[in-house]
Amino acid sequence: MNKSPEMLVQLATLARDRAYAPYSNYRVGAAVQAADGTVFLGCNVENAAYPATICAERVALTSAIAAGAQAFVAIAVVTSNAGSPCGICRQVMAELGPEMEVYISDARGHFRTTSVRELLPDSFTGEKLNTGEKLG
């Protein structure tokens, strides 16, 4: 059963409360809904070596993959100011859930609806790797 956008935003808000963001204090939560209705949560986890930081969207999606989910219908992302997903997260969403609806919310629950295709038009996908060209 599909969850409402409001429910996904509420769950992402709960995940945001668990974020580990001692350096930026920019807490992000995400809730991704699999095709079977299961919801997986994620929060950003920072690291003193900044490139090792992982975003909430990727935590939610990789947790879902690890649990066996393979198809996704929606993701909610909550930040203090309705910040949009970063480029890396957009690429991962394009790979794992190109048809997903995306709800981008501030901490008060005010959200807008967009799609992965709107966030990353003309994305690079696995199909583009299969060119048939031989190297060397």
mmCIF file of N, CA and C in Angstrom:
data_model
loop_
_atom_site.group_PDB
_atom_site.id
_atom_site.type_symbol
_atom_site.label_atom_id
_atom_site.label_comp_id
_atom_site.label_asym_id
_atom_site.label_seq_id
_atom_site.Cartn_x
_atom_site.Cartn_y
_atom_site.Cartn_z
ATOM 1 N N MET A 1 0.841 -1.191 0.000
ATOM 2 C CA MET A 1 0.000 0.000 0.000
ATOM 3 C C MET A 1 0.883 1.249 0.000
ATOM 4 N N ASN A 2 0.586 2.168 -0.892
ATOM 5 C CA ASN A 2 1.372 3.394 -0.979
ATOM 6 C C ASN A 2 1.093 4.315 0.197
ATOM 7 N N LYS A 3 2.156 4.887 0.707
ATOM 8 C CA LYS A 3 2.049 5.873 1.774
ATOM 9 C C LYS A 3 1.785 7.232 1.148
ATOM 10 N N SER A 4 1.114 8.092 1.877
ATOM 11 C CA SER A 4 0.867 9.439 1.375
ATOM 12 C C SER A 4 2.167 10.232 1.417
ATOM 13 N N PRO A 5 2.261 11.275 0.583
ATOM 14 C CA PRO A 5 3.440 12.141 0.657
ATOM 15 C C PRO A 5 3.655 12.697 2.070
ATOM 16 N N GLU A 6 2.574 13.053 2.725
ATOM 17 C CA GLU A 6 2.673 13.599 4.084
ATOM 18 C C GLU A 6 3.265 12.589 5.057
ATOM 19 N N MET A 7 2.886 11.313 4.915
ATOM 20 C CA MET A 7 3.424 10.257 5.779
ATOM 21 C C MET A 7 4.908 10.063 5.520
ATOM 22 N N LEU A 8 5.314 10.064 4.260
ATOM 23 C CA LEU A 8 6.736 9.915 3.946
ATOM 24 C C LEU A 8 7.544 11.096 4.489
ATOM 25 N N VAL A 9 7.003 12.300 4.374
ATOM 26 C CA VAL A 9 7.686 13.480 4.930
ATOM 27 C C VAL A 9 7.800 13.351 6.444
ATOM 28 N N GLN A 10 6.744 12.882 7.089
ATOM 29 C CA GLN A 10 6.780 12.704 8.541
ATOM 30 C C GLN A 10 7.841 11.671 8.947
ATOM 31 N N LEU A 11 7.936 10.581 8.222
ATOM 32 C CA LEU A 11 8.943 9.559 8.512
ATOM 33 C C LEU A 11 10.354 10.081 8.258
ATOM 34 N N ALA A 12 10.521 10.838 7.186
ATOM 35 C CA ALA A 12 11.834 11.431 6.891
ATOM 36 C C ALA A 12 12.224 12.428 7.982
ATOM 37 N N THR A 13 11.253 13.117 8.542
ATOM 38 C CA THR A 13 11.517 14.053 9.647
ATOM 39 C C THR A 13 12.036 13.297 10.867
ATOM 40 N N LEU A 14 11.458 12.127 11.146
ATOM 41 C CA LEU A 14 11.947 11.296 12.253
ATOM 42 C C LEU A 14 13.388 10.856 11.991
ATOM 43 N N ALA A 15 13.669 10.460 10.754
ATOM 44 C CA ALA A 15 15.028 10.048 10.412
ATOM 45 C C ALA A 15 16.000 11.215 10.558
ATOM 46 N N ARG A 16 15.564 12.407 10.197
ATOM 47 C CA ARG A 16 16.414 13.600 10.297
ATOM 48 C C ARG A 16 16.884 13.821 11.737
ATOM 49 N N ASP A 17 16.030 13.499 12.683
ATOM 50 C CA ASP A 17 16.387 13.655 14.096
ATOM 51 C C ASP A 17 17.564 12.770 14.495
ATOM 52 N N ARG A 18 17.822 11.731 13.712
ATOM 53 C CA ARG A 18 18.910 10.786 14.018
ATOM 54 C C ARG A 18 20.208 11.114 13.289
ATOM 55 N N ALA A 19 20.207 12.162 12.494
ATOM 56 C CA ALA A 19 21.385 12.509 11.691
ATOM 57 C C ALA A 19 22.612 12.747 12.573
ATOM 58 N N TYR A 20 23.760 12.379 12.034
ATOM 59 C CA TYR A 20 25.044 12.632 12.681
ATOM 60 C C TYR A 20 25.723 13.724 11.866
ATOM 61 N N ALA A 21 25.589 14.965 12.330
ATOM 62 C CA ALA A 21 26.098 16.112 11.569
ATOM 63 C C ALA A 21 26.837 17.091 12.482
ATOM 64 N N PRO A 22 27.911 16.625 13.150
ATOM 65 C CA PRO A 22 28.598 17.496 14.105
ATOM 66 C C PRO A 22 29.426 18.608 13.455
ATOM 67 N N TYR A 23 29.675 18.523 12.158
ATOM 68 C CA TYR A 23 30.538 19.499 11.493
ATOM 69 C C TYR A 23 29.728 20.609 10.827
ATOM 70 N N SER A 24 28.730 20.235 10.076
ATOM 71 C CA SER A 24 27.923 21.238 9.375
ATOM 72 C C SER A 24 26.657 21.611 10.149
ATOM 73 N N ASN A 25 26.221 20.727 11.027
ATOM 74 C CA ASN A 25 24.933 20.877 11.719
ATOM 75 C C ASN A 25 23.762 20.924 10.736
ATOM 76 N N TYR A 26 23.972 20.458 9.522
ATOM 77 C CA TYR A 26 22.920 20.409 8.504
ATOM 78 C C TYR A 26 22.361 18.998 8.490
ATOM 79 N N ARG A 27 21.254 18.815 9.172
ATOM 80 C CA ARG A 27 20.653 17.506 9.360
ATOM 81 C C ARG A 27 19.673 17.213 8.215
ATOM 82 N N VAL A 28 19.772 15.995 7.676
ATOM 83 C CA VAL A 28 18.910 15.587 6.562
ATOM 84 C C VAL A 28 18.323 14.220 6.885
ATOM 85 N N GLY A 29 17.050 14.061 6.577
ATOM 86 C CA GLY A 29 16.384 12.773 6.717
ATOM 87 C C GLY A 29 15.735 12.383 5.409
ATOM 88 N N ALA A 30 15.639 11.092 5.169
ATOM 89 C CA ALA A 30 14.998 10.599 3.951
ATOM 90 C C ALA A 30 14.161 9.369 4.275
ATOM 91 N N ALA A 31 13.086 9.202 3.522
ATOM 92 C CA ALA A 31 12.244 8.005 3.605
ATOM 93 C C ALA A 31 11.928 7.591 2.179
ATOM 94 N N VAL A 32 12.357 6.386 1.808
ATOM 95 C CA VAL A 32 12.109 5.884 0.456
ATOM 96 C C VAL A 32 11.094 4.748 0.548
ATOM 97 N N GLN A 33 10.125 4.787 -0.352
ATOM 98 C CA GLN A 33 9.098 3.751 -0.373
ATOM 99 C C GLN A 33 9.351 2.794 -1.520
ATOM 100 N N ALA A 34 9.469 1.518 -1.176
ATOM 101 C CA ALA A 34 9.632 0.470 -2.183
ATOM 102 C C ALA A 34 8.278 0.181 -2.828
ATOM 103 N N ALA A 35 8.323 -0.505 -3.953
ATOM 104 C CA ALA A 35 7.106 -0.818 -4.701
ATOM 105 C C ALA A 35 6.110 -1.635 -3.889
ATOM 106 N N ASP A 36 6.595 -2.427 -2.938
ATOM 107 C CA ASP A 36 5.683 -3.237 -2.114
ATOM 108 C C ASP A 36 5.121 -2.462 -0.927
ATOM 109 N N GLY A 37 5.466 -1.167 -0.804
ATOM 110 C CA GLY A 37 4.944 -0.331 0.273
ATOM 111 C C GLY A 37 5.868 -0.181 1.461
ATOM 112 N N THR A 38 6.908 -1.002 1.534
ATOM 113 C CA THR A 38 7.857 -0.913 2.643
ATOM 114 C C THR A 38 8.611 0.404 2.561
ATOM 115 N N VAL A 39 8.821 1.029 3.720
ATOM 116 C CA VAL A 39 9.541 2.298 3.782
ATOM 117 C C VAL A 39 10.868 2.092 4.493
ATOM 118 N N PHE A 40 11.915 2.652 3.925
ATOM 119 C CA PHE A 40 13.253 2.589 4.499
ATOM 120 C C PHE A 40 13.712 4.007 4.798
ATOM 121 N N LEU A 41 14.306 4.183 5.978
ATOM 122 C CA LEU A 41 14.736 5.503 6.418
ATOM 123 C C LEU A 41 16.234 5.669 6.284
ATOM 124 N N GLY A 42 16.648 6.921 6.161
ATOM 125 C CA GLY A 42 18.065 7.249 6.127
ATOM 126 C C GLY A 42 18.290 8.638 6.670
ATOM 127 N N CYS A 43 19.468 8.847 7.218
ATOM 128 C CA CYS A 43 19.875 10.175 7.682
ATOM 129 C C CYS A 43 21.314 10.398 7.240
ATOM 130 N N ASN A 44 21.709 11.665 7.146
ATOM 131 C CA ASN A 44 23.093 11.921 6.759
ATOM 132 C C ASN A 44 24.022 11.575 7.912
ATOM 133 N N VAL A 45 25.193 11.071 7.551
ATOM 134 C CA VAL A 45 26.219 10.691 8.519
ATOM 135 C C VAL A 45 27.515 11.345 8.057
ATOM 136 N N GLU A 46 27.910 12.388 8.783
ATOM 137 C CA GLU A 46 29.116 13.120 8.417
ATOM 138 C C GLU A 46 30.360 12.435 8.962
ATOM 139 N N ASN A 47 31.489 12.859 8.417
ATOM 140 C CA ASN A 47 32.774 12.343 8.826
ATOM 141 C C ASN A 47 33.777 13.485 8.768
ATOM 142 N N ALA A 48 34.746 13.476 9.653
ATOM 143 C CA ALA A 48 35.769 14.523 9.643
ATOM 144 C C ALA A 48 36.490 14.581 8.304
ATOM 145 N N ALA A 49 36.626 13.454 7.649
ATOM 146 C CA ALA A 49 37.125 13.418 6.276
ATOM 147 C C ALA A 49 35.890 13.548 5.384
ATOM 148 N N TYR A 50 35.568 14.780 5.006
ATOM 149 C CA TYR A 50 34.297 15.080 4.342
ATOM 150 C C TYR A 50 33.894 14.140 3.207
ATOM 151 N N PRO A 51 34.801 13.681 2.347
ATOM 152 C CA PRO A 51 34.355 12.781 1.274
ATOM 153 C C PRO A 51 33.757 11.469 1.789
ATOM 154 N N ALA A 52 34.013 11.120 3.025
ATOM 155 C CA ALA A 52 33.460 9.893 3.593
ATOM 156 C C ALA A 52 32.029 10.082 4.085
ATOM 157 N N THR A 53 31.540 11.305 4.072
ATOM 158 C CA THR A 53 30.163 11.589 4.480
ATOM 159 C C THR A 53 29.196 10.917 3.519
ATOM 160 N N ILE A 54 28.080 10.405 4.047
ATOM 161 C CA ILE A 54 27.048 9.823 3.189
ATOM 162 C C ILE A 54 25.730 10.541 3.452
ATOM 163 N N CYS A 55 25.048 10.845 2.376
ATOM 164 C CA CYS A 55 23.794 11.597 2.440
ATOM 165 C C CYS A 55 22.626 10.692 2.833
ATOM 166 N N ALA A 56 21.598 11.318 3.370
ATOM 167 C CA ALA A 56 20.410 10.594 3.829
ATOM 168 C C ALA A 56 19.744 9.794 2.717
ATOM 169 N N GLU A 57 19.673 10.373 1.531
ATOM 170 C CA GLU A 57 19.015 9.686 0.418
ATOM 171 C C GLU A 57 19.726 8.378 0.084
ATOM 172 N N ARG A 58 21.060 8.423 0.059
ATOM 173 C CA ARG A 58 21.814 7.213 -0.268
ATOM 174 C C ARG A 58 21.766 6.197 0.866
ATOM 175 N N VAL A 59 21.710 6.661 2.119
ATOM 176 C CA VAL A 59 21.556 5.727 3.241
ATOM 177 C C VAL A 59 20.225 4.983 3.101
ATOM 178 N N ALA A 60 19.142 5.710 2.834
ATOM 179 C CA ALA A 60 17.825 5.080 2.700
ATOM 180 C C ALA A 60 17.805 4.094 1.534
ATOM 181 N N LEU A 61 18.320 4.513 0.388
ATOM 182 C CA LEU A 61 18.292 3.646 -0.794
ATOM 183 C C LEU A 61 19.183 2.423 -0.640
ATOM 184 N N THR A 62 20.378 2.586 -0.096
ATOM 185 C CA THR A 62 21.260 1.427 0.050
ATOM 186 C C THR A 62 20.749 0.486 1.140
ATOM 187 N N SER A 63 20.102 1.014 2.171
ATOM 188 C CA SER A 63 19.472 0.156 3.183
ATOM 189 C C SER A 63 18.357 -0.669 2.546
ATOM 190 N N ALA A 64 17.596 -0.036 1.671
ATOM 191 C CA ALA A 64 16.516 -0.743 0.982
ATOM 192 C C ALA A 64 17.066 -1.851 0.089
ATOM 193 N N ILE A 65 18.112 -1.547 -0.652
ATOM 194 C CA ILE A 65 18.741 -2.559 -1.509
ATOM 195 C C ILE A 65 19.266 -3.715 -0.658
ATOM 196 N N ALA A 66 19.919 -3.389 0.466
ATOM 197 C CA ALA A 66 20.456 -4.434 1.348
ATOM 198 C C ALA A 66 19.346 -5.321 1.914
ATOM 199 N N ALA A 67 18.145 -4.768 2.061
ATOM 200 C CA ALA A 67 17.014 -5.535 2.578
ATOM 201 C C ALA A 67 16.277 -6.305 1.485
ATOM 202 N N GLY A 68 16.704 -6.127 0.227
ATOM 203 C CA GLY A 68 16.110 -6.891 -0.860
ATOM 204 C C GLY A 68 15.172 -6.111 -1.767
ATOM 205 N N ALA A 69 14.907 -4.859 -1.470
ATOM 206 C CA ALA A 69 14.030 -4.057 -2.331
ATOM 207 C C ALA A 69 14.778 -3.712 -3.618
ATOM 208 N N GLN A 70 14.027 -3.671 -4.720
ATOM 209 C CA GLN A 70 14.664 -3.360 -6.000
ATOM 210 C C GLN A 70 13.899 -2.343 -6.822
ATOM 211 N N ALA A 71 12.686 -2.023 -6.427
ATOM 212 C CA ALA A 71 11.877 -1.049 -7.171
ATOM 213 C C ALA A 71 11.324 -0.034 -6.174
ATOM 214 N N PHE A 72 11.349 1.234 -6.579
ATOM 215 C CA PHE A 72 10.975 2.317 -5.667
ATOM 216 C C PHE A 72 9.978 3.253 -6.329
ATOM 217 N N VAL A 73 9.043 3.777 -5.518
ATOM 218 C CA VAL A 73 7.999 4.644 -6.069
ATOM 219 C C VAL A 73 8.118 6.092 -5.616
ATOM 220 N N ALA A 74 8.708 6.325 -4.429
ATOM 221 C CA ALA A 74 8.783 7.698 -3.928
ATOM 222 C C ALA A 74 9.870 7.827 -2.872
ATOM 223 N N ILE A 75 10.367 9.061 -2.743
ATOM 224 C CA ILE A 75 11.321 9.373 -1.688
ATOM 225 C C ILE A 75 11.004 10.766 -1.160
ATOM 226 N N ALA A 76 11.049 10.908 0.154
ATOM 227 C CA ALA A 76 10.903 12.209 0.797
ATOM 228 C C ALA A 76 12.242 12.589 1.400
ATOM 229 N N VAL A 77 12.602 13.856 1.261
ATOM 230 C CA VAL A 77 13.854 14.384 1.794
ATOM 231 C C VAL A 77 13.512 15.611 2.627
ATOM 232 N N VAL A 78 13.969 15.614 3.879
ATOM 233 C CA VAL A 78 13.663 16.723 4.786
ATOM 234 C C VAL A 78 14.953 17.368 5.272
ATOM 235 N N THR A 79 15.026 18.684 5.114
ATOM 236 C CA THR A 79 16.120 19.495 5.638
ATOM 237 C C THR A 79 15.493 20.688 6.365
ATOM 238 N N SER A 80 16.318 21.502 6.994
ATOM 239 C CA SER A 80 15.792 22.675 7.683
ATOM 240 C C SER A 80 15.147 23.660 6.714
ATOM 241 N N ASN A 81 15.664 23.723 5.483
ATOM 242 C CA ASN A 81 15.234 24.747 4.535
ATOM 243 C C ASN A 81 14.785 24.201 3.181
ATOM 244 N N ALA A 82 14.342 22.954 3.149
ATOM 245 C CA ALA A 82 13.886 22.309 1.905
ATOM 246 C C ALA A 82 14.978 22.275 0.847
ATOM 247 N N GLY A 83 16.202 21.954 1.276
ATOM 248 C CA GLY A 83 17.322 21.835 0.348
ATOM 249 C C GLY A 83 17.133 20.648 -0.577
ATOM 250 N N SER A 84 17.500 20.833 -1.811
ATOM 251 C CA SER A 84 17.358 19.812 -2.838
ATOM 252 C C SER A 84 18.494 18.787 -2.749
ATOM 253 N N PRO A 85 18.265 17.540 -3.175
ATOM 254 C CA PRO A 85 19.333 16.534 -3.144
ATOM 255 C C PRO A 85 20.560 16.950 -3.945
ATOM 256 N N CYS A 86 21.724 16.514 -3.483
ATOM 257 C CA CYS A 86 22.979 16.828 -4.170
ATOM 258 C C CYS A 86 23.062 16.043 -5.481
ATOM 259 N N GLY A 87 24.047 16.358 -6.279
ATOM 260 C CA GLY A 87 24.221 15.707 -7.573
ATOM 261 C C GLY A 87 24.457 14.212 -7.472
ATOM 262 N N ILE A 88 25.248 13.787 -6.502
ATOM 263 C CA ILE A 88 25.513 12.348 -6.349
ATOM 264 C C ILE A 88 24.219 11.616 -6.003
ATOM 265 N N CYS A 89 23.431 12.183 -5.100
ATOM 266 C CA CYS A 89 22.160 11.548 -4.735
ATOM 267 C C CYS A 89 21.205 11.509 -5.925
ATOM 268 N N ARG A 90 21.203 12.562 -6.716
ATOM 269 C CA ARG A 90 20.360 12.575 -7.913
ATOM 270 C C ARG A 90 20.762 11.453 -8.868
ATOM 271 N N GLN A 91 22.063 11.244 -9.026
ATOM 272 C CA GLN A 91 22.543 10.179 -9.904
ATOM 273 C C GLN A 91 22.131 8.807 -9.373
ATOM 274 N N VAL A 92 22.264 8.595 -8.063
ATOM 275 C CA VAL A 92 21.878 7.308 -7.467
ATOM 276 C C VAL A 92 20.373 7.095 -7.607
ATOM 277 N N MET A 93 19.591 8.140 -7.387
ATOM 278 C CA MET A 93 18.140 8.018 -7.561
ATOM 279 C C MET A 93 17.793 7.697 -9.013
ATOM 280 N N ALA A 94 18.510 8.298 -9.971
ATOM 281 C CA ALA A 94 18.258 8.022 -11.384
ATOM 282 C C ALA A 94 18.562 6.568 -11.726
ATOM 283 N N GLU A 95 19.567 6.003 -11.085
ATOM 284 C CA GLU A 95 19.938 4.605 -11.312
ATOM 285 C C GLU A 95 18.926 3.646 -10.681
ATOM 286 N N LEU A 96 18.520 3.927 -9.442
ATOM 287 C CA LEU A 96 17.712 2.973 -8.678
ATOM 288 C C LEU A 96 16.205 3.208 -8.767
ATOM 289 N N GLY A 97 15.802 4.443 -9.036
ATOM 290 C CA GLY A 97 14.369 4.744 -9.074
ATOM 291 C C GLY A 97 14.030 5.877 -10.009
ATOM 292 N N PRO A 98 14.294 5.712 -11.298
ATOM 293 C CA PRO A 98 14.113 6.825 -12.233
ATOM 294 C C PRO A 98 12.678 7.345 -12.327
ATOM 295 N N GLU A 99 11.716 6.538 -11.938
ATOM 296 C CA GLU A 99 10.311 6.950 -12.013
ATOM 297 C C GLU A 99 9.782 7.473 -10.673
ATOM 298 N N MET A 100 10.650 7.577 -9.673
ATOM 299 C CA MET A 100 10.192 7.992 -8.343
ATOM 300 C C MET A 100 9.672 9.419 -8.324
ATOM 301 N N GLU A 101 8.646 9.637 -7.501
ATOM 302 C CA GLU A 101 8.274 10.982 -7.121
ATOM 303 C C GLU A 101 9.201 11.393 -5.990
ATOM 304 N N VAL A 102 9.521 12.677 -5.913
ATOM 305 C CA VAL A 102 10.429 13.194 -4.899
ATOM 306 C C VAL A 102 9.721 14.323 -4.166
ATOM 307 N N TYR A 103 9.651 14.193 -2.842
ATOM 308 C CA TYR A 103 9.049 15.218 -1.998
ATOM 309 C C TYR A 103 10.175 15.899 -1.229
ATOM 310 N N ILE A 104 10.350 17.178 -1.462
ATOM 311 C CA ILE A 104 11.422 17.941 -0.819
ATOM 312 C C ILE A 104 10.769 18.868 0.199
ATOM 313 N N SER A 105 11.128 18.682 1.471
ATOM 314 C CA SER A 105 10.424 19.355 2.561
ATOM 315 C C SER A 105 11.357 20.127 3.474
ATOM 316 N N ASP A 106 10.797 21.170 4.068
ATOM 317 C CA ASP A 106 11.506 21.838 5.157
ATOM 318 C C ASP A 106 11.129 21.140 6.467
ATOM 319 N N ALA A 107 11.711 21.581 7.562
ATOM 320 C CA ALA A 107 11.508 20.921 8.850
ATOM 321 C C ALA A 107 10.089 21.091 9.396
ATOM 322 N N ARG A 108 9.327 22.021 8.847
ATOM 323 C CA ARG A 108 7.946 22.232 9.296
ATOM 324 C C ARG A 108 6.937 21.402 8.515
ATOM 325 N N GLY A 109 7.416 20.640 7.547
ATOM 326 C CA GLY A 109 6.526 19.782 6.775
ATOM 327 C C GLY A 109 5.977 20.414 5.517
ATOM 328 N N HIS A 110 6.432 21.591 5.157
ATOM 329 C CA HIS A 110 6.020 22.215 3.896
ATOM 330 C C HIS A 110 6.878 21.619 2.775
ATOM 331 N N PHE A 111 6.233 20.960 1.828
ATOM 332 C CA PHE A 111 7.006 20.269 0.801
ATOM 333 C C PHE A 111 6.510 20.596 -0.595
ATOM 334 N N ARG A 112 7.406 20.332 -1.550
ATOM 335 C CA ARG A 112 7.050 20.422 -2.960
ATOM 336 C C ARG A 112 7.291 19.056 -3.576
ATOM 337 N N THR A 113 6.582 18.785 -4.643
ATOM 338 C CA THR A 113 6.693 17.505 -5.334
ATOM 339 C C THR A 113 7.402 17.709 -6.666
ATOM 340 N N THR A 114 8.354 16.845 -6.924
ATOM 341 C CA THR A 114 9.050 16.844 -8.205
ATOM 342 C C THR A 114 9.296 15.382 -8.579
ATOM 343 N N SER A 115 10.149 15.147 -9.526
ATOM 344 C CA SER A 115 10.469 13.773 -9.932
ATOM 345 C C SER A 115 11.977 13.655 -10.129
ATOM 346 N N VAL A 116 12.437 12.429 -10.160
ATOM 347 C CA VAL A 116 13.858 12.191 -10.416
ATOM 348 C C VAL A 116 14.227 12.743 -11.788
ATOM 349 N N ARG A 117 13.386 12.519 -12.771
ATOM 350 C CA ARG A 117 13.680 13.004 -14.131
ATOM 351 C C ARG A 117 13.756 14.533 -14.193
ATOM 352 N N GLU A 118 12.954 15.212 -13.379
ATOM 353 C CA GLU A 118 13.029 16.672 -13.337
ATOM 354 C C GLU A 118 14.300 17.137 -12.635
ATOM 355 N N LEU A 119 14.717 16.401 -11.604
ATOM 356 C CA LEU A 119 15.926 16.769 -10.867
ATOM 357 C C LEU A 119 17.201 16.499 -11.667
ATOM 358 N N LEU A 120 17.164 15.459 -12.513
ATOM 359 C CA LEU A 120 18.357 15.094 -13.279
ATOM 360 C C LEU A 120 17.960 14.678 -14.700
ATOM 361 N N PRO A 121 17.620 15.669 -15.531
ATOM 362 C CA PRO A 121 17.264 15.323 -16.910
ATOM 363 C C PRO A 121 18.493 14.810 -17.666
ATOM 364 N N ASP A 122 18.266 13.965 -18.635
ATOM 365 C CA ASP A 122 19.337 13.412 -19.469
ATOM 366 C C ASP A 122 20.433 12.774 -18.608
ATOM 367 N N SER A 123 19.991 11.987 -17.634
ATOM 368 C CA SER A 123 20.942 11.366 -16.702
ATOM 369 C C SER A 123 21.784 10.289 -17.387
ATOM 370 N N PHE A 124 22.914 9.994 -16.784
ATOM 371 C CA PHE A 124 23.792 8.923 -17.251
ATOM 372 C C PHE A 124 23.303 7.633 -16.609
ATOM 373 N N THR A 125 22.967 6.649 -17.415
ATOM 374 C CA THR A 125 22.437 5.390 -16.898
ATOM 375 C C THR A 125 23.238 4.210 -17.428
ATOM 376 N N GLY A 126 22.939 3.041 -16.893
ATOM 377 C CA GLY A 126 23.629 1.829 -17.299
ATOM 378 C C GLY A 126 23.494 1.523 -18.777
ATOM 379 N N GLU A 127 22.367 1.898 -19.376
ATOM 380 C CA GLU A 127 22.193 1.645 -20.814
ATOM 381 C C GLU A 127 23.270 2.347 -21.639
ATOM 382 N N LYS A 128 23.755 3.459 -21.145
ATOM 383 C CA LYS A 128 24.764 4.213 -21.892
ATOM 384 C C LYS A 128 26.139 3.542 -21.823
ATOM 385 N N LEU A 129 26.298 2.596 -20.907
ATOM 386 C CA LEU A 129 27.560 1.869 -20.820
ATOM 387 C C LEU A 129 27.648 0.764 -21.869
ATOM 388 N N ASN A 130 26.529 0.286 -22.343
ATOM 389 C CA ASN A 130 26.479 -0.829 -23.288
ATOM 390 C C ASN A 130 26.501 -0.317 -24.723
ATOM 391 N N THR A 131 27.633 0.228 -25.140
ATOM 392 C CA THR A 131 27.748 0.817 -26.478
ATOM 393 C C THR A 131 28.178 -0.178 -27.537
ATOM 394 N N GLY A 132 28.695 -1.321 -27.130
ATOM 395 C CA GLY A 132 29.196 -2.305 -28.088
ATOM 396 C C GLY A 132 30.588 -1.993 -28.597
ATOM 397 N N GLU A 133 31.169 -0.901 -28.139
ATOM 398 C CA GLU A 133 32.519 -0.534 -28.576
ATOM 399 C C GLU A 133 33.548 -1.437 -27.903
ATOM 400 N N LYS A 134 34.593 -1.754 -28.649
ATOM 401 C CA LYS A 134 35.703 -2.515 -28.081
ATOM 402 C C LYS A 134 36.830 -1.556 -27.766
ATOM 403 N N LEU A 135 37.427 -1.751 -26.637
ATOM 404 C CA LEU A 135 38.552 -0.913 -26.241
ATOM 405 C C LEU A 135 39.857 -1.538 -26.713
ATOM 406 N N GLY A 136 40.823 -0.671 -27.046
ATOM 407 C CA GLY A 136 42.165 -1.136 -27.382
ATOM 408 C C GLY A 136 42.361 -1.524 -28.748
#
